[in-house]
Every structure is written in C-alpha cells, then in structure tokens.
Amino acid sequence: MDQQFLMGMNMREMGDISNPQLQAIMEQLGVDCPQLVGLGVDMALQYLYDATPPPPVSRRAPLASAAVSAPTGDDIDCLSRLPDGILKNVVSRLPAKDAARTAALASRWRGIWRSAPLAVVDAHILPDGFAAVRMAPGGDDPSSMLVVAAASRVLAAHPGPFRCVQLTCTHMASHRDEAARWLKLLADKGVQELAFINRPWPLDLPLPTEFFGCAASLTRLHLGVWRFPSTAGLPRSARFPHLKELVLSLIIVGDRDLQFLVDRSPVLEILTIISSQIDVRLRLISRTLRCVQLGMSALADVNVVDAPRLERLLLWMTMNHDKGSRIKIGHAPNLRMLGHWQLADHELEIGNTVIKVGTKVSPSTIVPSVKILALEVQSEVRNDVKMVPCFLKCFPNVEILHVYSQNADHTTSKLNLKFWQEAGHIECVQSHVKKFVFEEFRGNRSELSLLKFIAEKAQILEKMVVMVVSECFSSVDDVNAKLKPLTSAKWASENCKLSVFMSPVSERGSPTWHFRIGSDFSWSDPFDLMAADAEHRGNAVLHYFSSTL
C-alpha cells in the first residue's frame, strides 16, 4: 500500500513533508524527504523508459556483421545494382551510424543514406566504449556531452525526413540551446516518431516552444520530464494532423493544454499519461481514440463524453487523496476493457447517475459493451466489498473478471458468504463470466467467500485462477487447507478448471502492469500478465477440474 500511496501522489505532494501519511512512510523507510522524492522519481522513470516504443533499428546487428563490403577483383557488386527505392529502404533500417558508413561502400551508395528516411537513437550514436546514461540526475558528465555532440552532427548533416528520433540520454537543462536547435531541425526536416525525454532534474524544465513546429509531421510522440508550454498563444489552425499515439511521462501540463493536445489531434488513437506531476483532468471527445491509459498519477476527473471508438480505459495506481476521483462514462459504445478500478478511490458515474450502494440497475446505469473488467478490492474493508455487487451489476456482459485483493491498512467487519447470497442477481456472474482471476489471495474469510460465491453462481465459468501470496502460508498443505471450502463447494459449472498458483513475486502493493502491452491491441487481455506468467512457469499448487471434486 505504501508503494501505491507514493505513486498516486504527484511530485509536489511528495515534497509536502507535513502530510501525516507521508511522514509515516518516511519513518518506516528510514529516509528523509529528498530521498523519498528521489525514490518516487526513480520508480516513475523505470516505467517512463519502459513505455518508450522500441526503435525500428537495433545496434545489435551493426553493418559490420552484415558481410556487406565493397567489391574487389572480379567480385560483382549486385547489391549496388538495385533500384534507389530498395537501397533507401535498406539504409533506413540501419542505425544512424551504420547508415552513414554505407557511403564508403561504393560511389553508388554515397548519396543513398542522405536521401533515406533515417532513424536516430542517441544511445546508438555514441563512440564505442561509451554507454548512454538515462536515469542519472544529469550535469555535464562525459556521456551526456558526447550524446549532445553526436546528435547535433547527425541531425545537422541529414536533410531529412527522420522516420524515428529518440533523444533520451541528455541532461537538457545543461544544453537548452542545443535542445531548442534539435527541435527546430526536426521541425524543418520532418520527424515522424519522436521520443524527447529530459534526463531528470529539474523536473519542471520548460519544453522549448520550437516543439510545436514538429506538429505537422508527427505520428507518434513521447514527451518525458518537461513543463509543457502554454498553448494559449497558438493560432486556431494549430494541430497535430497525423498524430496517432501520445505518451506524456512526468509532465507538468495544464488542464487547458492537455485538452488542446487531445482536441487538436484528429486521428489520435492512443493516449498514455504516466506520473503526471499535477492532478489529471480529462474530457474526452474524440472520434478516433481507442485506448486511454492513466498510470501512477493523481486523478481529479475523467469524463468520457463522446468516444465512439474507445475500446480500453486503463487505470493503474491512480488516486485522489482529497475527495476521490470521479470517472464518468458517457457515449462509449465500443468500450470493451475497464480497470484496474480502485473501489476505494474511484467514483463511477454512468450517464448522469453516480453509482453507489443501493443504486438500482436500469438501462441508463449499465455499460453493456464491457467484456473485460479488473477491480482492486480491499477484501477486509466493509465499504469496499459492499460496492462490488453494485459495480458488477453495471457491466452485465463481462466475460473475464479480474479481482486484485488489496492489503488494507485497517480492517472493518468481514463479510461472509451470506452477504454475497443476499446481493441479488448479478447478471455477468451468473450468465457471462467465463474466466475469473483472483490475485493476492491471503486466505482470509472475505476472500474465500467471494471465491465460493463465484464458484457456486457462475454457470458458464470455464476457468478460475487463484494467485497465492506465498508469505501468508507456511506450506502447500496450508494453502490446500485454506481452500478446502472452495474445493468442496457445489460448483455451478461442471467443467470449470481451477488453477492455483504461487505468485512469482513477493507480495505487491499493486497489480503488475506494462504500459506498452496495455496499448498493444494484439494483447487480448493486458490484465492477465501475472497469471499468464505463473501458468507459463508452471508453479501450480493445485490443478484440477471442478467436475472431479
């Protein structure tokens, strides 16, 4: 819970040492405030870099290993006889340093690299023997200065366009003029995919306004560790006409400016916000958005007004410490995936109805399109658990249900099986759920009651997966003993397969998440990372079919 509390705070809140809960965590960890802020930034940076798409080129296969050389003697240079279009395609798939070296192969190649769309990754263009540093606080260390010099040479020498540019290893505060010059060059020469990340400290370094010159050509953008400039003075015609994916990490961006980015990106499909330095307020009106991810940030309000193509609304380690976050779902007829929903911190509004305990289900309070739902539940907190059946009734067609059992700081009265039996008809559980995944099982009565309820009510359930917190059990026999009431229950689905796994990692404060997978539409269920990993490893405790019980 400490980790979740820290990452749910923005960086300004982490600097408020008068916060009692923050003081308690500092005392528990034995660190002072600067150390704690550094800890939070380090965690955010790990996810920031992980969310950066892999570049389209790799220096693991340099030109030298390709056995391409200039012809000698009677050798016939067949490669150079290929049409210019094919040669440009070949060169554009090489790291920038190797692309430039092709000019030495033969006279036929000398102009090819300059006319090929180039991929520039600053970590690839350092001299041999130097390693690019990303997470160091910054300053004029040798690697940072070499990165600046190398990047400046390549960006100036090549006429463009640039298919991909990743500048992630420079302490921009020490090289502000160069950063502005790079953005001006990229704007003039055309850049399609750009990752522009400041090596941290300061966290509020202003992003050069030259950035807006790149808007016309960008298709994918990742900005990290900047203060986003004001958009108030931009002309009404300013827009990002080709931008399909936008990632903002450790950014300070005002509500109006964030709205500008969304509203002025007419083909935007993916929006990801990681560790926003201020609370996020987002109003979504988009004909093209398919995936919205909000992680490690404090949310104020998210209002899905009109998003007809939105398929995924993904939340991870988000909260609001003042009054809770309100997330309103309006017109989103294709929303298939929702979570991780934190019942203690997120308030759901559907249409114009705020969902509370006792809210009656009606056509105006349901989202029938959702097929995959992930909840975080404090199983020993009464108010949390009482919201679960109310929440589930709003999503009658859920087929895959994930529940992450959150370890609460305090417990209230525990709810037994009778509570679930009196909850009334829950359509998705009884008629639609085919797979149920329960993470962080600690063996308490409230957790077992929910598992037993699902087993006895889910008529078409095909698979139940239980992830066990190993620290809470002395042995496999102890796990079996705790689960005996579940295994002896009368299951509604005779062919349901039950799998019980030891969690492959120690007890966690939040579910496992991967931002790139979350926005990868080839992954049918990004909430299933931990269970899929455990099943792949084969660390099963129990493994049988309910029909044999």
Coordinates of C-alpha atoms in Angstrom, one line a residue:
M1 CA 0.0 0.0 0.0
D2 CA 2.9 2.3 0.6
Q3 CA 4.1 2.0 -3.0
Q4 CA 0.6 2.7 -4.2
F5 CA 0.3 5.7 -2.0
L6 CA 3.6 7.2 -3.2
M7 CA 2.9 6.7 -6.8
G8 CA -0.6 8.1 -6.5
M9 CA 0.9 11.3 -5.3
N10 CA 2.2 13.9 -7.7
M11 CA 5.7 15.2 -7.2
R12 CA 4.5 18.4 -5.4
E13 CA 2.6 16.3 -2.9
M14 CA 5.7 14.2 -2.3
G15 CA 7.5 17.3 -1.3
D16 CA 4.9 18.2 1.4
I17 CA 6.5 16.8 4.5
S18 CA 3.6 17.9 6.6
N19 CA 1.5 15.1 5.2
P20 CA 1.0 12.7 8.1
Q21 CA 0.8 9.6 5.9
L22 CA 3.9 10.7 4.0
Q23 CA 5.7 11.2 7.3
A24 CA 4.7 7.7 8.5
I25 CA 6.1 6.1 5.3
M26 CA 9.3 8.2 5.5
E27 CA 9.8 6.9 9.1
Q28 CA 9.1 3.3 8.1
L29 CA 11.6 3.5 5.2
G30 CA 14.2 5.4 7.2
V31 CA 14.6 8.1 4.6
D32 CA 14.4 11.9 4.5
C33 CA 12.2 13.9 2.1
P34 CA 14.7 14.4 -0.7
Q35 CA 15.5 10.7 -0.7
L36 CA 11.8 9.9 -0.8
V37 CA 11.2 12.2 -3.8
G38 CA 14.2 10.6 -5.5
L39 CA 12.7 7.1 -4.8
G40 CA 9.4 8.2 -6.4
V41 CA 11.1 9.7 -9.4
D42 CA 13.2 6.6 -9.9
M43 CA 10.1 4.4 -9.9
A44 CA 8.4 6.7 -12.4
L45 CA 11.4 6.8 -14.6
Q46 CA 11.5 3.0 -14.8
Y47 CA 8.0 3.0 -16.2
L48 CA 8.7 6.0 -18.4
Y49 CA 11.5 4.4 -20.3
D50 CA 9.7 1.1 -20.4
A51 CA 6.8 2.9 -22.1
T52 CA 9.1 4.2 -24.9
P53 CA 8.5 2.2 -28.0
P54 CA 11.5 0.2 -29.2
P55 CA 13.2 2.0 -32.1
P56 CA 12.8 0.4 -35.5
V57 CA 16.5 -0.2 -35.7
S58 CA 19.0 -2.0 -33.4
R59 CA 22.7 -1.7 -33.0
R60 CA 22.8 -5.4 -32.0
A61 CA 23.1 -6.1 -35.8
P62 CA 25.6 -3.5 -36.9
L63 CA 26.6 -3.1 -40.5
A64 CA 29.9 -4.8 -39.9
S65 CA 28.2 -8.1 -39.2
A66 CA 26.2 -8.0 -42.4
A67 CA 29.1 -9.1 -44.5
V68 CA 28.5 -6.1 -46.9
S69 CA 31.7 -4.8 -48.4
A70 CA 32.9 -3.0 -51.5
P71 CA 33.6 -5.3 -54.5
T72 CA 37.2 -6.3 -55.1
G73 CA 38.9 -8.0 -58.0
D74 CA 36.3 -10.0 -60.0
D75 CA 33.5 -9.7 -57.5
I76 CA 30.3 -8.4 -58.9
D77 CA 28.5 -5.7 -56.8
C78 CA 25.0 -7.0 -57.4
L79 CA 23.6 -5.1 -54.4
S80 CA 24.5 -1.7 -55.8
R81 CA 22.5 -2.5 -59.0
L82 CA 19.3 -2.5 -57.0
P83 CA 16.9 0.4 -57.6
D84 CA 17.3 3.5 -55.4
G85 CA 14.0 2.8 -53.6
I86 CA 15.1 -0.6 -52.4
L87 CA 18.5 0.7 -51.3
K88 CA 16.9 3.6 -49.4
N89 CA 14.7 1.1 -47.6
V90 CA 17.7 -1.0 -46.6
V91 CA 19.6 2.0 -45.3
S92 CA 16.6 3.4 -43.4
R93 CA 16.6 0.2 -41.4
L94 CA 20.1 0.6 -40.1
P95 CA 21.3 2.5 -37.0
A96 CA 22.2 6.1 -38.0
K97 CA 25.9 5.5 -37.5
D98 CA 25.9 2.5 -39.8
A99 CA 23.6 4.2 -42.3
A100 CA 26.2 6.9 -42.7
R101 CA 29.0 4.3 -43.2
T102 CA 27.3 2.9 -46.3
A103 CA 28.6 5.9 -48.2
A104 CA 32.1 4.2 -48.1
L105 CA 30.9 1.1 -49.8
A106 CA 30.9 2.4 -53.4
S107 CA 30.2 5.6 -55.3
R108 CA 26.7 4.2 -56.0
W109 CA 26.0 4.5 -52.2
R110 CA 27.3 7.9 -51.4
G111 CA 24.0 9.8 -51.7
I112 CA 21.8 7.0 -50.6
W113 CA 22.0 7.5 -46.8
R114 CA 21.3 11.2 -47.1
S115 CA 18.1 10.6 -49.1
A116 CA 16.8 7.7 -46.9
P117 CA 14.4 8.3 -44.0
L118 CA 16.7 7.9 -41.0
A119 CA 16.2 6.5 -37.5
V120 CA 18.3 8.4 -34.9
V121 CA 18.6 6.9 -31.4
D122 CA 21.1 8.9 -29.3
A123 CA 22.2 5.8 -27.4
H124 CA 23.3 4.2 -30.8
I125 CA 25.5 7.1 -32.0
L126 CA 28.0 7.3 -29.1
P127 CA 31.6 6.3 -29.8
D128 CA 32.5 2.7 -29.0
G129 CA 33.2 2.2 -25.3
F130 CA 30.7 4.8 -24.0
A131 CA 27.4 3.8 -22.5
A132 CA 24.4 6.2 -22.7
V133 CA 23.1 7.1 -19.2
R134 CA 19.4 7.8 -18.8
M135 CA 18.5 7.9 -15.2
A136 CA 21.4 9.8 -13.7
P137 CA 20.4 13.3 -12.3
G138 CA 22.3 15.0 -15.1
G139 CA 25.1 17.5 -15.5
D140 CA 27.9 17.7 -17.9
D141 CA 29.2 14.2 -17.5
P142 CA 31.2 12.8 -20.4
S143 CA 28.4 10.6 -21.8
S144 CA 25.9 13.5 -21.8
M145 CA 28.3 15.8 -23.6
L146 CA 29.1 13.1 -26.2
V147 CA 25.5 12.4 -26.8
V148 CA 24.9 16.1 -27.5
A149 CA 27.8 16.4 -29.9
A150 CA 26.9 13.2 -31.8
A151 CA 23.2 14.0 -32.0
S152 CA 23.9 17.6 -33.2
R153 CA 26.2 16.3 -36.0
V154 CA 23.7 13.7 -37.3
L155 CA 20.6 16.0 -37.2
A156 CA 22.5 18.8 -39.0
A157 CA 24.1 16.5 -41.6
H158 CA 21.0 14.7 -42.7
P159 CA 18.4 16.6 -44.8
G160 CA 15.5 14.5 -43.5
P161 CA 13.0 13.2 -43.2
F162 CA 13.5 11.3 -40.0
R163 CA 11.3 8.3 -39.5
C164 CA 12.2 8.0 -35.8
V165 CA 14.2 10.1 -33.4
Q166 CA 14.8 9.1 -29.7
L167 CA 16.7 11.7 -27.6
T168 CA 16.5 10.3 -24.1
C169 CA 20.1 10.5 -22.7
T170 CA 20.7 14.2 -22.4
H171 CA 20.5 16.4 -19.4
M172 CA 18.6 19.1 -21.3
A173 CA 18.9 21.7 -18.6
S174 CA 22.6 21.9 -19.3
H175 CA 22.0 22.1 -23.1
R176 CA 18.9 24.2 -23.5
D177 CA 20.2 25.9 -26.7
E178 CA 21.0 22.5 -28.3
A179 CA 17.6 21.1 -27.3
A180 CA 15.8 24.0 -29.0
R181 CA 18.0 23.7 -32.0
W182 CA 17.3 20.0 -32.3
L183 CA 13.6 20.6 -32.3
K184 CA 13.9 23.3 -34.9
L185 CA 15.9 21.0 -37.2
L186 CA 13.4 18.2 -36.7
A187 CA 10.5 20.6 -37.5
D188 CA 12.2 21.8 -40.6
K189 CA 13.2 18.3 -41.8
G190 CA 10.2 16.4 -40.8
V191 CA 10.1 13.8 -37.9
Q192 CA 7.5 11.1 -37.7
E193 CA 8.2 9.4 -34.4
L194 CA 9.8 11.4 -31.6
A195 CA 10.8 10.5 -28.0
F196 CA 12.1 13.6 -26.4
I197 CA 12.9 12.9 -22.7
N198 CA 14.9 15.1 -20.4
R199 CA 17.3 13.4 -18.1
P200 CA 15.8 14.3 -14.7
W201 CA 16.4 17.3 -12.5
P202 CA 15.0 19.7 -12.7
L203 CA 11.6 18.1 -13.1
D204 CA 9.9 21.4 -14.3
L205 CA 12.3 22.3 -17.2
P206 CA 10.3 24.2 -19.8
L207 CA 9.9 22.4 -23.1
P208 CA 11.2 24.6 -25.9
T209 CA 8.4 26.2 -27.9
E210 CA 10.2 25.0 -31.1
F211 CA 8.4 21.7 -30.3
F212 CA 5.2 23.0 -31.9
G213 CA 7.0 23.2 -35.2
C214 CA 7.1 19.4 -35.3
A215 CA 3.3 19.1 -35.1
A216 CA 2.7 18.8 -38.8
S217 CA 4.7 15.6 -39.3
L218 CA 4.5 13.7 -36.0
T219 CA 2.7 10.3 -36.0
R220 CA 4.0 9.1 -32.5
L221 CA 5.2 11.3 -29.6
H222 CA 6.6 10.6 -26.2
L223 CA 7.5 13.6 -24.0
G224 CA 9.1 13.0 -20.6
V225 CA 10.2 15.2 -17.7
W226 CA 9.1 18.6 -19.0
R227 CA 6.9 21.5 -18.2
F228 CA 4.6 21.7 -21.2
P229 CA 4.4 25.2 -22.7
S230 CA 1.2 27.2 -22.8
T231 CA -0.9 26.8 -25.9
A232 CA -2.9 30.0 -25.3
G233 CA -1.0 32.0 -27.9
L234 CA -1.1 29.3 -30.7
P235 CA -3.3 30.0 -33.8
R236 CA -6.6 28.2 -34.1
S237 CA -5.2 26.4 -37.1
A238 CA -2.5 24.7 -34.9
R239 CA -3.0 21.0 -34.8
F240 CA -1.3 17.6 -34.9
P241 CA -2.9 16.2 -38.1
H242 CA -1.1 12.8 -38.2
L243 CA -0.5 12.1 -34.5
K244 CA -1.8 8.6 -33.6
E245 CA 0.0 7.9 -30.3
L246 CA 0.8 10.3 -27.5
V247 CA 2.7 9.4 -24.3
L248 CA 3.2 12.0 -21.6
S249 CA 5.5 11.0 -18.7
L250 CA 6.4 13.0 -15.6
I251 CA 4.9 16.1 -17.3
I252 CA 3.6 19.3 -15.9
V253 CA 0.7 20.1 -18.3
G254 CA -2.2 22.4 -17.5
D255 CA -5.8 21.3 -18.0
R256 CA -6.3 23.6 -21.0
D257 CA -3.0 22.5 -22.6
L258 CA -3.8 18.8 -22.2
Q259 CA -7.2 19.3 -23.7
F260 CA -5.6 21.2 -26.6
L261 CA -3.4 18.1 -27.3
V262 CA -6.4 15.8 -27.4
D263 CA -8.7 18.1 -29.3
R264 CA -6.2 19.1 -31.9
S265 CA -5.1 15.6 -32.8
P266 CA -7.9 14.4 -35.2
V267 CA -6.5 10.9 -35.7
L268 CA -5.2 10.2 -32.2
E269 CA -5.8 6.5 -31.2
I270 CA -3.7 6.0 -28.1
L271 CA -3.2 8.4 -25.1
T272 CA -1.0 7.4 -22.2
I273 CA -0.2 9.6 -19.2
I274 CA 2.4 8.3 -16.7
S275 CA 3.2 10.1 -13.4
S276 CA 1.7 13.4 -14.2
Q277 CA 3.2 16.0 -11.9
I278 CA -0.2 17.6 -11.3
D279 CA -3.7 16.2 -11.0
V280 CA -5.2 15.0 -14.3
R281 CA -8.4 16.4 -15.5
L282 CA -9.5 15.0 -18.9
R283 CA -12.6 15.5 -21.0
L284 CA -12.7 13.1 -23.9
I285 CA -14.5 14.0 -27.1
S286 CA -12.8 12.1 -29.9
R287 CA -13.9 10.1 -32.9
T288 CA -10.6 8.2 -33.1
L289 CA -9.4 7.4 -29.6
R290 CA -9.2 3.6 -29.0
C291 CA -7.0 3.4 -25.8
V292 CA -6.6 5.7 -22.8
Q293 CA -4.1 4.7 -20.1
L294 CA -3.6 6.7 -16.9
G295 CA -1.0 5.4 -14.5
M296 CA 0.8 6.5 -11.3
S297 CA -1.0 9.8 -11.3
A298 CA -3.5 11.6 -9.1
L299 CA -6.8 11.8 -11.0
A300 CA -9.3 14.6 -10.4
D301 CA -11.9 13.9 -13.1
V302 CA -12.1 11.9 -16.3
N303 CA -15.2 12.5 -18.4
V304 CA -15.7 10.2 -21.4
V305 CA -18.2 12.5 -23.2
D306 CA -18.2 11.1 -26.7
A307 CA -15.6 8.5 -27.7
P308 CA -17.4 6.1 -30.1
R309 CA -14.2 4.1 -30.9
L310 CA -12.8 3.9 -27.4
E311 CA -12.1 0.2 -26.5
R312 CA -9.8 0.5 -23.5
L313 CA -9.9 2.7 -20.4
L314 CA -7.0 1.5 -18.3
L315 CA -6.1 2.8 -14.9
W316 CA -3.1 1.8 -12.8
M317 CA -2.0 3.1 -9.4
T318 CA -4.2 6.2 -9.6
M319 CA -6.0 8.0 -6.9
N320 CA -7.0 11.4 -5.5
H321 CA -6.4 12.0 -1.8
D322 CA -8.8 14.9 -1.3
K323 CA -12.2 13.7 -2.4
G324 CA -11.7 10.7 -4.7
S325 CA -11.7 10.6 -8.5
R326 CA -14.9 10.7 -10.5
I327 CA -14.8 8.9 -13.8
K328 CA -17.9 9.4 -15.9
I329 CA -18.7 7.2 -18.8
G330 CA -21.0 8.8 -21.4
H331 CA -21.1 7.7 -25.0
A332 CA -18.5 4.9 -25.4
P333 CA -20.4 2.1 -27.2
N334 CA -17.3 0.1 -28.0
L335 CA -15.7 0.2 -24.6
R336 CA -14.6 -3.4 -24.0
M337 CA -12.0 -3.2 -21.3
L338 CA -12.0 -1.3 -18.0
G339 CA -9.7 -1.4 -15.0
H340 CA -7.9 -1.5 -12.7
W341 CA -10.8 0.1 -10.9
Q342 CA -10.0 1.0 -7.3
L343 CA -13.3 1.0 -5.4
A344 CA -11.9 3.0 -2.6
D345 CA -10.7 5.9 -4.7
H346 CA -12.7 5.9 -8.0
E347 CA -16.3 7.1 -8.1
L348 CA -18.2 5.8 -11.2
E349 CA -20.8 7.9 -13.0
I350 CA -22.7 6.3 -15.9
G351 CA -24.8 8.8 -17.9
N352 CA -25.9 11.2 -15.1
T353 CA -26.1 8.6 -12.3
V354 CA -23.3 8.2 -9.7
I355 CA -23.1 4.5 -8.8
K356 CA -23.5 3.9 -5.0
V357 CA -24.5 1.1 -2.7
G358 CA -28.2 0.6 -3.4
T359 CA -28.3 2.1 -6.9
K360 CA -30.9 0.3 -8.9
V361 CA -29.9 -1.1 -12.2
S362 CA -31.6 0.4 -15.3
P363 CA -30.7 0.8 -18.9
S364 CA -29.2 4.2 -18.1
T365 CA -26.8 2.8 -15.5
I366 CA -25.2 -0.1 -17.4
V367 CA -22.3 -0.3 -19.9
P368 CA -23.2 -3.4 -21.9
S369 CA -20.1 -3.3 -24.2
V370 CA -17.5 -4.1 -21.5
K371 CA -16.2 -7.7 -21.7
I372 CA -13.1 -7.5 -19.5
L373 CA -13.2 -5.9 -16.1
A374 CA -10.5 -5.5 -13.5
L375 CA -11.1 -4.4 -9.9
E376 CA -8.9 -3.7 -6.9
V377 CA -10.8 -4.6 -3.7
Q378 CA -9.8 -4.3 0.0
S379 CA -11.5 -7.5 0.9
E380 CA -11.5 -6.8 4.6
V381 CA -12.9 -3.3 4.3
R382 CA -16.7 -3.5 4.5
N383 CA -17.5 -0.4 2.4
D384 CA -15.2 -1.6 -0.4
V385 CA -16.7 -5.1 -0.6
K386 CA -20.3 -3.7 -0.4
M387 CA -19.6 -1.8 -3.6
V388 CA -18.5 -4.9 -5.6
P389 CA -22.0 -6.3 -6.4
C390 CA -23.3 -2.8 -7.2
F391 CA -20.4 -2.2 -9.5
L392 CA -20.7 -5.6 -11.3
K393 CA -24.4 -5.0 -12.0
C394 CA -23.4 -2.1 -14.2
F395 CA -21.5 -4.4 -16.5
P396 CA -23.8 -7.2 -17.3
N397 CA -21.9 -8.8 -20.2
V398 CA -18.4 -9.1 -18.6
E399 CA -16.8 -12.4 -19.7
I400 CA -13.4 -12.1 -18.0
L401 CA -13.3 -10.7 -14.4
H402 CA -10.1 -9.9 -12.6
V403 CA -10.1 -9.1 -8.9
Y404 CA -6.9 -7.9 -7.1
S405 CA -7.1 -8.3 -3.4
Q406 CA -5.6 -5.2 -1.9
N407 CA -4.0 -5.4 1.6
A408 CA -5.7 -2.8 3.7
D409 CA -4.1 -0.6 6.3
H410 CA -7.0 -1.4 8.6
T411 CA -9.8 -3.9 8.6
T412 CA -13.5 -3.5 9.4
S413 CA -16.2 -6.2 9.9
K414 CA -15.7 -9.0 7.5
L415 CA -18.4 -10.1 5.0
N416 CA -19.2 -13.8 4.7
L417 CA -20.9 -15.9 2.0
K418 CA -24.4 -14.7 3.3
F419 CA -23.6 -11.2 2.1
W420 CA -23.0 -12.4 -1.4
Q421 CA -26.1 -14.6 -1.4
E422 CA -28.2 -11.6 -0.4
A423 CA -26.6 -9.3 -3.0
G424 CA -29.3 -10.3 -5.6
H425 CA -29.0 -11.3 -9.2
I426 CA -25.6 -10.3 -10.8
E427 CA -26.1 -10.9 -14.5
C428 CA -22.5 -11.0 -15.6
V429 CA -21.5 -13.5 -12.9
Q430 CA -24.4 -15.9 -13.4
S431 CA -24.6 -15.8 -17.2
H432 CA -21.5 -14.4 -18.8
V433 CA -18.2 -14.7 -16.9
K434 CA -16.1 -17.4 -18.5
K435 CA -12.8 -16.7 -16.7
F436 CA -12.2 -15.4 -13.2
V437 CA -8.7 -14.4 -11.9
F438 CA -8.2 -13.6 -8.2
E439 CA -4.7 -12.2 -7.4
E440 CA -3.0 -11.9 -4.0
F441 CA -5.1 -14.5 -2.1
R442 CA -4.0 -14.3 1.6
G443 CA -6.5 -16.8 2.9
N444 CA -8.9 -14.5 4.8
R445 CA -12.6 -15.3 5.1
S446 CA -13.8 -12.4 3.0
E447 CA -11.6 -13.5 0.0
L448 CA -12.8 -17.1 0.4
S449 CA -16.4 -16.0 0.5
L450 CA -16.1 -14.2 -2.8
L451 CA -14.3 -17.2 -4.5
K452 CA -17.0 -19.5 -3.2
F453 CA -19.8 -17.2 -4.4
I454 CA -18.3 -17.1 -7.9
A455 CA -17.9 -20.9 -8.0
E456 CA -21.5 -21.5 -6.9
K457 CA -23.1 -18.9 -9.2
A458 CA -21.1 -18.7 -12.4
Q459 CA -22.9 -21.1 -14.6
I460 CA -20.7 -20.9 -17.7
L461 CA -17.4 -20.4 -15.9
E462 CA -14.6 -22.2 -17.7
K463 CA -11.5 -21.2 -15.7
M464 CA -10.8 -19.9 -12.3
V465 CA -7.2 -18.8 -11.4
V466 CA -6.2 -18.1 -7.9
M467 CA -2.8 -16.4 -7.3
V468 CA -1.5 -17.1 -3.7
V469 CA 0.7 -14.8 -1.7
S470 CA 3.4 -17.3 -0.6
E471 CA 4.4 -15.2 2.5
C472 CA 0.9 -15.8 4.0
F473 CA 1.2 -19.6 4.0
S474 CA 3.6 -22.0 5.7
S475 CA 3.3 -24.7 3.1
V476 CA 1.4 -26.1 0.2
D477 CA -0.7 -28.1 2.7
D478 CA -1.6 -24.8 4.4
V479 CA -2.8 -23.4 1.1
N480 CA -4.9 -26.6 0.4
A481 CA -6.4 -26.3 3.9
K482 CA -7.5 -22.7 3.4
L483 CA -9.1 -23.5 0.0
K484 CA -10.9 -26.6 1.2
P485 CA -14.3 -24.8 1.5
L486 CA -13.9 -23.7 -2.1
T487 CA -12.9 -27.1 -3.5
S488 CA -15.8 -28.8 -1.6
A489 CA -18.4 -26.3 -2.8
K490 CA -21.1 -27.2 -5.3
W491 CA -19.8 -25.6 -8.5
A492 CA -22.4 -24.1 -10.9
S493 CA -20.3 -25.0 -13.9
E494 CA -19.3 -28.7 -14.0
N495 CA -16.5 -28.2 -16.5
C496 CA -14.7 -25.3 -14.8
K497 CA -10.9 -25.7 -14.5
L498 CA -9.4 -24.4 -11.2
S499 CA -5.8 -23.5 -11.1
V500 CA -4.0 -22.2 -8.0
F501 CA -0.5 -20.7 -8.4
M502 CA 2.1 -19.2 -6.0
S503 CA 2.6 -15.6 -7.1
P504 CA 6.0 -15.5 -8.9
V505 CA 7.0 -12.3 -7.0
S506 CA 6.7 -11.2 -3.3
E507 CA 3.7 -9.5 -2.1
R508 CA 2.9 -6.4 -4.1
G509 CA 1.2 -3.2 -3.4
S510 CA -0.5 -3.1 -6.8
P511 CA -1.2 -5.3 -9.8
T512 CA 1.5 -5.9 -12.4
W513 CA 1.3 -3.6 -15.3
H514 CA 3.1 -2.9 -18.6
F515 CA 2.1 0.3 -20.5
R516 CA 3.3 -0.8 -23.9
I517 CA 1.3 -4.0 -23.6
G518 CA -1.8 -2.0 -22.4
S519 CA -1.9 -0.2 -25.7
D520 CA -0.9 -3.2 -27.8
F521 CA -4.1 -4.4 -29.4
S522 CA -2.6 -7.7 -30.2
W523 CA -2.8 -8.5 -26.5
S524 CA -6.4 -9.5 -25.9
D525 CA -6.1 -9.2 -22.0
P526 CA -3.3 -7.0 -20.7
F527 CA -4.6 -7.5 -17.1
D528 CA -3.6 -11.1 -17.3
L529 CA 0.2 -10.6 -17.2
M530 CA 0.9 -12.1 -13.8
A531 CA -1.4 -15.1 -14.1
A532 CA -0.1 -15.9 -17.6
D533 CA 3.5 -15.7 -16.3
A534 CA 2.7 -18.0 -13.4
E535 CA 1.0 -20.5 -15.7
H536 CA 3.9 -20.4 -18.1
R537 CA 6.3 -21.1 -15.3
G538 CA 4.2 -24.0 -14.2
N539 CA 4.3 -23.2 -10.5
A540 CA 0.9 -24.6 -9.7
V541 CA -0.1 -25.6 -6.2
L542 CA -3.3 -27.2 -7.2
H543 CA -4.6 -28.1 -10.6
Y544 CA -7.8 -30.0 -11.3
F545 CA -11.3 -29.8 -12.7
S546 CA -14.3 -28.9 -10.6
S547 CA -16.3 -31.8 -12.1
T548 CA -13.9 -34.2 -10.3
L549 CA -14.5 -32.7 -6.9

